[in-house]
Coordinates of C-alpha atoms in Angstrom, one line a residue:
X4 CA 70.9 105.8 92.4
X5 CA 69.4 108.5 94.6
X6 CA 66.8 107.8 97.2
X7 CA 68.4 108.4 100.6
X8 CA 68.0 112.2 100.5
X9 CA 71.2 112.3 102.6
X10 CA 74.8 111.2 102.4
X11 CA 75.2 107.5 101.8
X12 CA 77.4 105.5 104.2
X13 CA 78.1 101.8 104.4
X14 CA 76.8 99.2 102.0
X15 CA 76.5 95.4 101.9
X16 CA 75.8 93.1 99.0
X17 CA 73.5 90.1 99.2
X18 CA 75.2 86.6 98.9
X19 CA 73.6 86.1 95.5
X20 CA 74.8 89.5 94.4
X21 CA 71.4 90.6 93.2
X22 CA 70.6 93.2 95.9
X23 CA 72.5 95.5 98.2
X24 CA 71.6 97.5 101.3
X25 CA 72.9 100.9 102.1
X26 CA 72.9 103.0 105.3
X27 CA 72.9 106.8 105.9
X28 CA 73.7 109.3 108.6
X29 CA 70.0 109.9 108.9
X30 CA 69.7 106.5 110.5
X31 CA 67.8 104.8 107.7
X32 CA 68.6 101.8 105.5
X33 CA 67.5 101.3 101.9
X34 CA 67.4 98.1 99.8
X35 CA 68.3 98.2 96.1
X36 CA 68.0 95.9 93.1
X37 CA 71.3 95.8 91.4
X38 CA 70.1 94.6 88.0
X39 CA 67.2 97.1 87.8
X40 CA 69.2 99.9 89.4
X41 CA 66.4 101.0 91.6
X42 CA 65.3 101.2 95.3
X43 CA 63.1 98.4 96.7
X44 CA 60.3 99.4 99.1
X45 CA 60.3 102.0 101.8
X46 CA 63.2 103.1 104.0
X47 CA 64.0 100.9 107.0
X48 CA 63.8 103.0 110.1
X49 CA 64.8 102.3 113.7
X50 CA 68.2 103.7 114.5
X51 CA 68.5 106.9 116.4
X52 CA 71.9 107.8 115.0
X53 CA 73.9 107.4 111.8
X54 CA 74.4 104.0 110.4
X55 CA 78.1 103.1 110.6
X56 CA 78.3 99.5 109.4
X57 CA 76.3 96.8 107.6
X58 CA 76.6 93.1 107.0
X59 CA 74.5 90.6 105.1
X60 CA 74.4 87.1 106.7
X61 CA 75.9 84.5 104.3
X62 CA 72.6 82.5 104.5
X63 CA 70.9 85.6 103.1
X64 CA 68.2 85.5 105.8
X65 CA 69.1 88.6 107.7
X66 CA 71.0 91.9 107.7
X67 CA 72.8 93.5 110.6
X68 CA 73.4 97.2 111.1
X69 CA 75.4 99.1 113.6
X70 CA 75.0 102.8 114.6
X71 CA 76.2 105.7 116.6
X72 CA 73.3 105.1 118.8
X73 CA 75.2 102.1 120.2
X74 CA 72.9 99.4 118.9
X75 CA 73.0 96.6 116.5
X76 CA 69.7 96.0 114.7
X77 CA 68.8 92.9 112.6
X78 CA 66.5 93.1 109.7
X79 CA 64.5 90.7 107.5
X80 CA 65.6 91.6 103.9
X81 CA 62.3 90.5 102.5
X82 CA 60.1 92.7 104.7
X83 CA 62.5 95.4 105.9
X84 CA 61.3 94.8 109.5
X85 CA 63.5 94.2 112.5
X86 CA 63.6 90.6 113.5
X87 CA 64.5 91.1 117.1
X88 CA 64.8 93.9 119.7
X89 CA 67.9 96.1 119.2
X90 CA 71.1 95.0 120.9
X91 CA 72.6 97.5 123.3
X92 CA 76.3 96.8 122.7
X93 CA 78.0 99.1 125.1
X94 CA 80.4 100.1 122.4
X95 CA 79.3 103.7 122.1
X96 CA 79.5 104.0 118.4
X97 CA 79.3 100.6 116.6
X98 CA 81.9 100.8 113.8
X99 CA 81.9 97.2 112.6
X100 CA 79.5 94.2 112.5
X101 CA 80.2 90.9 110.9
X102 CA 78.4 87.6 110.7
X103 CA 80.3 84.3 111.1
X104 CA 80.5 82.1 107.9
X105 CA 78.1 79.7 109.6
X106 CA 75.7 82.4 110.6
X107 CA 75.5 81.1 114.1
X108 CA 77.0 84.2 115.7
X109 CA 78.2 87.7 114.8
X110 CA 80.7 90.1 116.2
X111 CA 80.9 93.9 116.6
X112 CA 83.5 96.5 117.3
X113 CA 83.3 100.1 118.4
X114 CA 84.8 103.2 120.0
X115 CA 85.2 101.5 123.4
X116 CA 88.2 99.6 121.9
X117 CA 86.5 96.2 122.4
X118 CA 85.1 93.4 120.2
X119 CA 81.8 91.8 121.2
X120 CA 80.9 88.3 120.1
X121 CA 77.1 87.6 120.1
X122 CA 75.0 84.5 119.8
X123 CA 72.4 84.2 117.0
X124 CA 69.7 85.3 119.4
X125 CA 71.6 88.4 120.4
X126 CA 73.2 87.3 123.7
X127 CA 76.7 88.5 124.5
X128 CA 79.1 85.5 124.4
X129 CA 82.3 87.3 125.1
X130 CA 84.2 90.6 125.1
X131 CA 87.6 90.7 123.6
X132 CA 90.0 93.4 124.8
X133 CA 93.4 94.4 123.6
X134 CA 93.2 97.4 121.2
X135 CA 94.3 100.7 122.4
X136 CA 91.9 102.8 120.3
X137 CA 88.6 102.2 118.6
X138 CA 87.9 99.1 116.5
X139 CA 87.2 99.8 112.9
X140 CA 86.9 96.6 111.0
X141 CA 86.5 92.8 111.6
X142 CA 86.7 89.5 109.6
X143 CA 86.3 85.8 110.3
X144 CA 88.2 82.7 109.3
X145 CA 86.2 80.3 107.2
X146 CA 85.8 77.9 110.1
X147 CA 84.8 80.7 112.5
X148 CA 87.7 79.8 114.8
X149 CA 89.8 82.9 114.3
X150 CA 89.2 86.6 113.8
X151 CA 91.1 89.6 112.6
X152 CA 90.4 93.2 113.8
X153 CA 91.8 96.6 112.9
X154 CA 91.9 99.8 114.9
X155 CA 92.8 103.4 115.1
X156 CA 95.7 102.3 117.2
X157 CA 97.5 101.5 113.9
X158 CA 97.4 97.8 114.4
X159 CA 95.8 94.7 112.9
X160 CA 95.3 91.8 115.4
X161 CA 94.6 88.1 115.1
X162 CA 92.6 86.3 117.8
X163 CA 91.7 82.7 118.6
X164 CA 88.0 82.8 119.5
X165 CA 87.7 79.9 121.8
X166 CA 90.0 81.4 124.5
X167 CA 90.2 85.1 123.3
X168 CA 93.9 84.6 122.9
X169 CA 95.7 87.4 121.0
X170 CA 97.9 85.5 118.6
X171 CA 99.5 88.2 116.3
X172 CA 99.8 92.0 116.5
X173 CA 100.6 93.6 113.2
X174 CA 102.0 97.0 113.5
X175 CA 103.3 98.1 110.1
X176 CA 100.8 100.9 109.2
X177 CA 101.8 104.4 110.0
X178 CA 98.3 105.6 110.8
X179 CA 94.8 104.3 111.7
X180 CA 93.7 101.1 110.0
X181 CA 90.2 101.5 108.4
X182 CA 89.3 98.3 106.6
X183 CA 90.2 94.6 106.4
X184 CA 89.7 91.6 104.1
X185 CA 90.8 88.0 104.6
X186 CA 91.5 86.1 101.4
X187 CA 89.3 83.2 100.5
X188 CA 92.1 80.7 100.9
X189 CA 92.8 82.1 104.4
X190 CA 96.4 82.8 103.6
X191 CA 96.5 86.6 103.3
X192 CA 95.1 89.6 105.1
X193 CA 94.6 92.9 103.3
X194 CA 94.4 96.1 105.3
X195 CA 93.8 99.8 104.3
X196 CA 94.8 102.8 106.3
X197 CA 94.8 106.5 106.7
X198 CA 98.5 106.3 105.7
X199 CA 97.2 106.1 102.1
X200 CA 98.3 102.4 101.6
X201 CA 96.9 99.0 101.3
X202 CA 99.1 96.3 102.9
X203 CA 99.1 92.6 102.4
X204 CA 100.2 90.2 105.2
X205 CA 100.5 86.5 105.9
X206 CA 97.6 85.6 108.1
X207 CA 99.5 83.0 110.0
X208 CA 102.3 85.3 111.4
X209 CA 101.6 88.8 110.2
X210 CA 104.6 89.0 108.0
X211 CA 104.2 91.9 105.5
X212 CA 104.3 90.8 101.9
X213 CA 103.4 94.0 99.9
X214 CA 102.5 97.7 100.2
X215 CA 100.2 99.0 97.5
X216 CA 100.6 102.7 97.0
X217 CA 98.9 105.3 94.7
X218 CA 96.4 107.2 96.8
X219 CA 97.3 110.6 98.1
X220 CA 94.8 110.7 100.9
X221 CA 93.5 108.2 103.4
X222 CA 91.8 105.0 102.2
X223 CA 88.3 104.7 103.6
X224 CA 87.3 101.3 102.2
X225 CA 88.3 98.7 99.6
X226 CA 87.1 95.4 98.3
X227 CA 88.5 92.5 96.2
X228 CA 86.9 91.2 93.0
X229 CA 85.4 87.7 93.3
X230 CA 88.5 86.0 91.9
X231 CA 90.7 88.3 94.1
X232 CA 92.7 89.3 91.1
X233 CA 92.0 93.0 91.6
X234 CA 91.6 95.4 94.5
X235 CA 89.2 98.4 94.3
X236 CA 89.9 101.1 96.8
X237 CA 88.2 104.4 97.7
X238 CA 89.8 107.5 99.1
X239 CA 88.2 110.8 100.0
X240 CA 90.3 113.9 99.6
X241 CA 89.2 117.0 101.4
X242 CA 86.5 118.8 99.4
X243 CA 86.9 116.4 96.5
X244 CA 84.9 113.4 95.3
X245 CA 86.0 109.9 96.2
X246 CA 88.8 108.3 94.1
X247 CA 88.7 104.7 93.0
X248 CA 91.9 102.8 92.1
X249 CA 92.0 99.4 90.5
X250 CA 95.2 97.4 91.3
X251 CA 95.8 94.7 88.7
X252 CA 97.0 91.3 89.6
X253 CA 100.3 92.0 87.9
X254 CA 101.0 94.7 90.5
X255 CA 100.7 92.3 93.4
X256 CA 103.9 90.3 94.0
X257 CA 104.0 86.7 92.8
X258 CA 104.0 85.5 96.4
X259 CA 100.4 86.6 96.6
X260 CA 99.3 84.0 94.1
X261 CA 100.9 81.1 95.9
X262 CA 98.7 78.7 97.9
X263 CA 99.7 77.5 101.4
X264 CA 98.0 76.2 104.5
X265 CA 96.8 78.8 107.1

């Protein structure tokens, strides 16, 4: 798949898993058909800096992109057109953007160390402060009541949204945390780091359950398979192509397959 004409950055898959959108340092987005393996339509243009993050709303009606130009832009996936004026976040670089499961709001994080929570129409609802370095990744609980964030300050933090209360600070990583995933049952948080590891935590109290090792360089991103039985992680060594590792369910401790309330 080659249509950007420049390095490819973040990607987001549609809720029905038939399409994905990609972003590039040239500020453009492209839409792709997964089954056909080809690009759809013309590039989406608007950002004045590199695209740093993408998210596809769970209702499939819009896509959000964040950029080094400090804005979040929202797009109609059917037309490739922006559906509202750009949002000036105040973050500097926007490193993370994530829709709530209900699609009634979204949040963002950036180099100003804060998390912004925005209404569906792009109005700032609150700013959450606490991290000591840039925010890198965000995720919501299923009910939209709690969020987790990661940062270059080596921590993962849990927040209660209604009062912005910081509930848990997880400090086990030895370097910057780059990516997060909250398990479907709400019980576990997965985090990846520049310390070459993926770590698994209890979401309720931040207790570390497992450390997944194997990469020899920092992990930039990872994802779980739909049934959450495998982790696929990507690491970029200097002057070398990215490395993917698949971690089988048997390599994850048995405690990870137990179900408990959040």
